[in-house]
Short mmCIF file of C-alpha atoms (C1' of nucleotides) in Angstrom, two decimals:
data_model
loop_
_atom_site.label_atom_id
_atom_site.label_comp_id
_atom_site.label_asym_id
_atom_site.label_seq_id
_atom_site.Cartn_x
_atom_site.Cartn_y
_atom_site.Cartn_z
CA MET A 1 83.86 127.39 74.93
CA SER A 2 81.35 128.46 77.53
CA TYR A 3 81.53 127.67 81.22
CA SER A 4 77.85 128.18 81.98
CA ARG A 5 76.07 125.78 84.29
CA GLU A 6 74.36 124.20 81.24
CA ALA A 7 77.67 123.68 79.45
CA MET A 8 79.13 122.02 82.56
CA VAL A 9 76.06 119.78 82.97
CA GLU A 10 76.41 118.78 79.33
CA LEU A 11 80.14 118.08 79.74
CA LEU A 12 79.65 115.84 82.77
CA ARG A 13 76.71 113.98 81.18
CA LYS A 14 78.78 113.37 78.04
CA HIS A 15 81.29 111.53 80.25
CA GLY A 16 78.63 109.54 82.11
CA ILE A 17 78.83 111.57 85.31
CA SER A 18 75.73 112.67 87.22
CA PRO A 19 75.92 116.43 87.51
CA THR A 20 75.56 117.05 91.23
CA HIS A 21 75.87 120.47 92.73
CA GLN A 22 79.36 119.85 94.14
CA ARG A 23 80.68 118.34 90.93
CA LEU A 24 79.44 121.31 88.96
CA GLU A 25 81.18 123.68 91.35
CA ILE A 26 84.44 121.78 91.03
CA ALA A 27 84.12 121.51 87.24
CA HIS A 28 83.56 125.24 87.09
CA VAL A 29 86.66 125.93 89.17
CA LEU A 30 88.72 123.68 86.90
CA PHE A 31 87.46 124.72 83.49
CA SER A 32 86.81 128.42 83.94
CA ARG A 33 90.52 129.05 84.44
CA CYS A 34 93.35 127.53 82.45
CA GLU A 35 95.62 126.83 85.36
CA HIS A 36 97.25 123.87 86.98
CA LEU A 37 95.66 123.63 90.40
CA SER A 38 96.40 121.41 93.38
CA ALA A 39 93.61 119.61 95.23
CA ASP A 40 94.16 121.96 98.11
CA ARG A 41 93.65 125.01 95.98
CA ILE A 42 90.61 123.53 94.26
CA LEU A 43 89.06 122.89 97.66
CA ALA A 44 89.67 126.49 98.69
CA LEU A 45 88.37 127.96 95.44
CA THR A 46 85.28 125.76 95.47
CA ASN A 47 84.28 126.95 98.92
CA GLU A 48 85.29 130.55 98.35
CA ARG A 49 81.91 132.01 97.47
CA PHE A 50 79.41 130.14 99.50
CA ALA A 51 78.78 126.45 99.25
CA GLU A 52 80.41 123.86 101.43
CA THR A 53 82.17 121.07 99.64
CA SER A 54 84.18 118.66 101.73
CA LYS A 55 87.75 117.56 101.23
CA ALA A 56 86.60 113.98 100.62
CA THR A 57 84.28 115.10 97.83
CA VAL A 58 86.99 117.15 96.16
CA TYR A 59 89.33 114.16 96.11
CA ASN A 60 86.55 111.78 95.03
CA THR A 61 85.57 114.13 92.23
CA LEU A 62 89.09 114.79 91.00
CA ASN A 63 89.77 111.06 90.82
CA LEU A 64 86.47 110.51 89.05
CA PHE A 65 87.17 113.26 86.51
CA ARG A 66 90.66 111.84 85.95
CA ASP A 67 89.35 108.30 85.45
CA ARG A 68 86.73 109.53 82.98
CA GLY A 69 89.29 111.56 81.05
CA LEU A 70 88.01 115.04 81.82
CA ILE A 71 91.24 116.14 83.42
CA ARG A 72 94.83 114.96 83.65
CA GLU A 73 97.23 114.68 86.55
CA VAL A 74 100.51 116.54 86.31
CA ILE A 75 103.25 114.97 88.40
CA VAL A 76 106.16 117.36 88.73
CA ASP A 77 106.30 118.13 92.42
CA PRO A 78 106.74 115.29 94.90
CA LYS A 79 104.66 117.22 97.42
CA ARG A 80 101.38 117.39 95.54
CA VAL A 81 99.57 116.49 92.36
CA PHE A 82 98.34 119.20 90.00
CA TYR A 83 95.26 118.85 87.84
CA ASP A 84 95.21 120.00 84.27
CA PRO A 85 91.87 120.66 82.57
CA ASN A 86 93.60 120.35 79.20
CA THR A 87 93.71 116.67 78.23
CA GLN A 88 95.09 117.28 74.75
CA PRO A 89 98.66 116.00 74.38
CA HIS A 90 101.04 118.74 75.46
CA HIS A 91 103.99 119.24 77.75
CA HIS A 92 105.04 121.34 80.70
CA LEU A 93 107.54 123.94 81.73
CA TYR A 94 108.07 123.79 85.49
CA ASN A 95 109.66 126.62 87.40
CA VAL A 96 111.33 124.84 90.30
CA ASP A 97 111.75 128.09 92.26
CA THR A 98 108.16 129.29 92.16
CA GLY A 99 106.29 126.08 91.39
CA GLU A 100 104.71 127.71 88.36
CA ILE A 101 103.63 125.38 85.56
CA THR A 102 103.28 126.53 81.96
CA ASP A 103 102.14 124.61 78.91
CA ILE A 104 104.25 123.71 75.91
CA ALA A 105 102.12 122.94 72.86
CA ALA A 106 102.45 119.33 71.73
CA ASP A 107 103.30 120.30 68.17
CA ALA A 108 106.08 122.63 69.32
CA LEU A 109 108.16 119.72 70.61
CA GLU A 110 109.17 116.92 68.34
CA ILE A 111 110.23 113.65 69.96
CA SER A 112 111.78 110.99 67.79
CA GLY A 113 113.39 107.66 68.54
CA MET A 114 110.85 106.27 70.97
CA PRO A 115 112.02 102.83 72.05
CA ALA A 116 110.05 99.77 71.07
CA LEU A 117 107.87 98.61 73.92
CA PRO A 118 107.89 95.10 75.33
CA PRO A 119 105.17 93.04 73.63
CA GLY A 120 101.71 93.44 75.13
CA MET A 121 102.51 96.89 76.41
CA VAL A 122 100.96 100.14 75.27
CA THR A 123 101.96 103.72 75.81
CA GLU A 124 99.58 105.54 78.07
CA GLY A 125 101.23 108.88 77.61
CA VAL A 126 104.50 110.72 77.17
CA ASP A 127 105.20 113.49 79.63
CA VAL A 128 107.93 115.98 78.98
CA ILE A 129 108.82 118.25 81.86
CA VAL A 130 111.30 121.03 81.29
CA ARG A 131 112.54 122.17 84.68
CA ILE A 132 113.71 125.76 84.71
CA ARG A 133 114.94 128.19 87.34
CA ALA A 134 116.29 131.71 87.69
CA LEU A 135 119.92 132.02 86.70
CA MET B 1 133.62 101.12 88.32
CA SER B 2 134.29 99.65 91.74
CA TYR B 3 132.02 99.92 94.75
CA SER B 4 134.65 99.24 97.37
CA ARG B 5 134.68 101.28 100.55
CA GLU B 6 137.71 103.20 99.24
CA ALA B 7 135.98 104.03 95.98
CA MET B 8 132.93 105.29 97.89
CA VAL B 9 135.10 107.39 100.23
CA GLU B 10 136.79 108.88 97.20
CA LEU B 11 133.45 109.59 95.52
CA LEU B 12 132.03 111.39 98.53
CA ARG B 13 135.22 113.40 99.13
CA LYS B 14 135.25 114.46 95.49
CA HIS B 15 131.83 116.01 96.08
CA GLY B 16 132.85 117.68 99.34
CA ILE B 17 131.00 115.27 101.58
CA SER B 18 132.54 113.85 104.77
CA PRO B 19 132.47 110.09 104.45
CA THR B 20 130.71 108.98 107.59
CA HIS B 21 129.81 105.39 108.20
CA GLN B 22 126.12 105.90 107.46
CA ARG B 23 126.74 107.84 104.27
CA LEU B 24 129.05 105.13 103.01
CA GLU B 25 126.42 102.50 103.68
CA ILE B 26 123.81 104.49 101.83
CA ALA B 27 126.16 105.26 98.96
CA HIS B 28 126.93 101.59 98.66
CA VAL B 29 123.26 100.67 98.53
CA LEU B 30 122.69 103.26 95.81
CA PHE B 31 125.70 102.67 93.60
CA SER B 32 126.19 98.94 93.86
CA ARG B 33 122.90 98.34 92.09
CA CYS B 34 121.55 100.17 89.06
CA GLU B 35 118.01 100.51 90.26
CA HIS B 36 115.57 103.27 91.06
CA LEU B 37 114.97 102.98 94.77
CA SER B 38 112.57 104.78 97.08
CA ALA B 39 113.75 106.25 100.41
CA ASP B 40 111.81 103.53 102.14
CA ARG B 41 113.60 100.79 100.30
CA ILE B 42 116.99 102.42 100.78
CA LEU B 43 116.34 102.57 104.52
CA ALA B 44 115.47 98.87 104.56
CA LEU B 45 118.46 97.83 102.44
CA THR B 46 120.86 99.94 104.48
CA ASN B 47 119.83 98.27 107.70
CA GLU B 48 119.52 94.80 106.22
CA ARG B 49 122.88 93.41 107.23
CA PHE B 50 123.70 94.95 110.54
CA ALA B 51 124.15 98.61 111.12
CA GLU B 52 121.42 100.92 112.29
CA THR B 53 120.80 103.98 110.21
CA SER B 54 117.84 106.12 111.11
CA LYS B 55 115.09 107.33 108.83
CA ALA B 56 116.16 110.93 109.43
CA THR B 57 119.69 110.18 108.32
CA VAL B 58 118.54 108.42 105.17
CA TYR B 59 116.44 111.44 104.19
CA ASN B 60 119.21 113.88 105.16
CA THR B 61 121.72 111.92 103.14
CA LEU B 62 119.55 111.50 100.06
CA ASN B 63 118.87 115.24 100.03
CA LEU B 64 122.56 115.95 100.47
CA PHE B 65 123.56 113.59 97.67
CA ARG B 66 120.91 115.15 95.45
CA ASP B 67 122.07 118.69 96.22
CA ARG B 68 125.69 117.76 95.51
CA GLY B 69 124.79 116.07 92.25
CA LEU B 70 125.62 112.48 93.16
CA ILE B 71 122.12 111.24 92.51
CA ARG B 72 118.95 112.47 90.84
CA GLU B 73 115.34 112.42 91.92
CA VAL B 74 112.85 110.70 89.65
CA ILE B 75 109.34 112.06 90.06
CA VAL B 76 106.86 109.77 88.38
CA ASP B 77 104.72 108.49 91.23
CA PRO B 78 102.85 110.98 93.40
CA LYS B 79 103.25 108.64 96.36
CA ARG B 80 107.02 108.62 96.62
CA VAL B 81 110.25 109.89 95.14
CA PHE B 82 112.72 107.50 93.53
CA TYR B 83 116.46 108.05 93.53
CA ASP B 84 118.57 107.41 90.48
CA PRO B 85 122.33 106.90 90.87
CA ASN B 86 122.75 107.70 87.20
CA THR B 87 123.02 111.47 86.81
CA GLN B 88 123.87 111.40 83.11
CA PRO B 89 121.04 112.85 81.01
CA HIS B 90 118.60 110.07 80.19
CA HIS B 91 114.89 109.36 80.34
CA HIS B 92 112.47 106.91 81.88
CA LEU B 93 109.95 104.29 80.99
CA TYR B 94 107.42 103.93 83.79
CA ASN B 95 105.16 100.92 84.07
CA VAL B 96 102.08 102.35 85.77
CA ASP B 97 100.79 98.88 86.69
CA THR B 98 103.88 97.55 88.42
CA GLY B 99 105.72 100.76 89.30
CA GLU B 100 108.80 99.51 87.45
CA ILE B 101 111.14 102.18 86.10
CA THR B 102 113.49 101.54 83.18
CA ASP B 103 116.05 103.82 81.60
CA ILE B 104 115.93 105.22 78.10
CA ALA B 105 119.34 106.32 76.88
CA ALA B 106 119.53 110.06 76.26
CA ASP B 107 120.86 109.62 72.74
CA ALA B 108 118.02 107.28 71.82
CA LEU B 109 115.44 110.05 72.10
CA GLU B 110 115.75 113.17 70.05
CA ILE B 111 113.84 116.23 71.25
CA SER B 112 113.62 119.22 68.99
CA GLY B 113 111.73 122.48 69.17
CA MET B 114 112.46 123.42 72.78
CA PRO B 115 110.72 126.72 73.48
CA ALA B 116 112.77 129.82 74.19
CA LEU B 117 112.95 130.46 77.91
CA PRO B 118 111.99 133.73 79.54
CA PRO B 119 115.11 135.89 79.97
CA GLY B 120 117.18 135.12 83.06
CA MET B 121 115.95 131.55 83.18
CA VAL B 122 118.01 128.45 82.64
CA THR B 123 117.02 124.87 82.02
CA GLU B 124 117.81 122.64 84.95
CA GLY B 125 116.85 119.48 83.17
CA VAL B 126 114.45 117.87 80.74
CA ASP B 127 112.62 114.82 81.98
CA VAL B 128 110.80 112.56 79.59
CA ILE B 129 108.55 109.96 81.15
CA VAL B 130 106.94 107.37 78.93
CA ARG B 131 104.08 105.84 80.86
CA ILE B 132 103.26 102.32 79.74
CA ARG B 133 100.87 99.60 80.85
CA ALA B 134 99.72 96.13 79.90
CA LEU B 135 97.27 96.11 77.02
"C1'" DG C 1 51.60 110.15 100.07
"C1'" DG C 2 54.95 106.83 102.22
"C1'" DC C 3 58.92 103.45 101.29
"C1'" DT C 4 62.83 101.57 99.32
"C1'" DT C 5 67.00 101.94 96.86
"C1'" DG C 6 71.21 103.50 95.50
"C1'" DA C 7 74.25 107.07 94.52
"C1'" DG C 8 76.56 111.05 96.54
"C1'" DT C 9 78.38 113.64 100.40
"C1'" DT C 10 80.45 114.22 104.82
"C1'" DA C 11 83.37 114.60 109.25
"C1'" DG C 12 86.73 112.77 111.16
"C1'" DA C 13 89.86 108.94 111.80
"C1'" DC C 14 93.60 107.09 109.57
"C1'" DA C 15 97.95 106.14 106.62
"C1'" DA C 16 102.32 107.13 104.48
"C1'" DA C 17 106.07 110.13 103.09
"C1'" DG C 18 108.90 113.30 104.60
"C1'" DT C 19 110.60 117.19 107.90
"C1'" DC C 20 111.97 119.17 112.27
"C1'" DC C 21 114.08 119.42 116.77
"C1'" DA C 22 116.88 119.15 120.73
"C1'" DA C 23 119.97 115.93 122.71
"C1'" DT C 24 123.77 113.18 121.83
"C1'" DC C 25 127.64 111.32 119.38
"C1'" DT C 26 131.68 111.67 115.75
"C1'" DT C 27 135.00 114.02 112.94
"C1'" DT C 28 138.29 116.92 112.17
"C1'" DA C 29 141.31 120.92 112.61
"C1'" DG C 30 144.54 122.79 115.44
"C1'" DC D 1 144.26 115.62 122.98
"C1'" DT D 2 140.56 118.80 122.78
"C1'" DA D 3 137.14 121.86 121.39
"C1'" DA D 4 134.23 123.35 117.76
"C1'" DA D 5 131.80 122.01 113.97
"C1'" DG D 6 129.30 118.67 111.84
"C1'" DA D 7 126.45 114.34 111.80
"C1'" DT D 8 123.03 111.27 113.76
"C1'" DT D 9 119.01 110.05 116.33
"C1'" DG D 10 114.15 109.02 118.20
"C1'" DG D 11 110.15 110.76 118.20
"C1'" DA D 12 106.90 114.31 117.47
"C1'" DC D 13 104.99 116.65 113.83
"C1'" DT D 14 103.11 118.12 109.06
"C1'" DT D 15 101.02 117.36 104.81
"C1'" DT D 16 98.68 114.99 101.21
"C1'" DG D 17 95.54 111.86 100.34
"C1'" DT D 18 92.37 107.67 101.54
"C1'" DC D 19 88.82 105.20 104.13
"C1'" DT D 20 84.66 104.44 106.67
"C1'" DA D 21 80.26 104.54 108.45
"C1'" DA D 22 76.57 107.64 108.96
"C1'" DC D 23 73.69 110.63 106.70
"C1'" DT D 24 71.21 113.08 102.74
"C1'" DC D 25 68.64 113.18 98.82
"C1'" DA D 26 66.24 112.29 94.73
"C1'" DA D 27 63.90 108.59 91.78
"C1'" DG D 28 60.91 104.94 91.15
"C1'" DC D 29 57.26 102.10 92.90
"C1'" DC D 30 53.22 100.54 95.42
#
DNA sequence: GGCTTGAGTTAGACAAAGTCCAATCTTTAG
DNA sequence: CTAAAGATTGGACTTTGTCTAACTCAAGCC
């Protein structure tokens, strides 16, 4: 997969999002690295080189991307949300000492015995978080 | 299990915690109901009847109880932490519309294929969160 | 070209959850 | 009983995230 400007424009358009300059910058930050970034860090990285993108725009854009299914929120730390550019089903290893988040492939973990849901309810997702720390 | 003052005193002592008035109030709020409460709600419930317990004390106490293994944090909502008086391994059903949290018994769910951890690391816990919503 | 329209961006004010601090009060060990 | 250690407190503070009203900018239309 390429992270060129054209590829990013294409990606946003495909999800019905107008590709503005700021959104492209943020998309680039998210997709060019396979990390789990906080909003704070995304703001810093977006403004690192040159352009000015405001805090409000970063939050607006992250929420927009999340709503349109481009990215996923990872909720492991009560202090901040992390954003995951990988929306395929998968799980997370969370180092509680360092805050580091690592992926666990969905097909590596097998979960059986899911409870029946109340009628009229659907599963939106199953998050597995394995919390680890140094011995 | 009883939730009398004596039982609560005993419980705290067993975990090396001096049973002060405020801590007993908070323990009672937590253990006399089997719910997942936020700090906010615990503060309100603790002060409902009569006594005054400050916000600082509620947070201090919840962190203390968590550190000593009396309660567990449930991190499903980026806005606030919930506290679970049940520290036995089990999982959670989270209704993203209403914020309601329900337990899933640990033995109901079978998880296989846990990845090998890096050397010197131990698993602190495995949290499974099933996010559900109305159709 | 000028004008309107609507979407996008922005600074800064605001909100909510949680922490910190220094003064004060309670427990507990002796 | 008393002193030291531990617990509690109000209020200031921090951090993450949201809101608002003004401003920018490009597109379509006459």
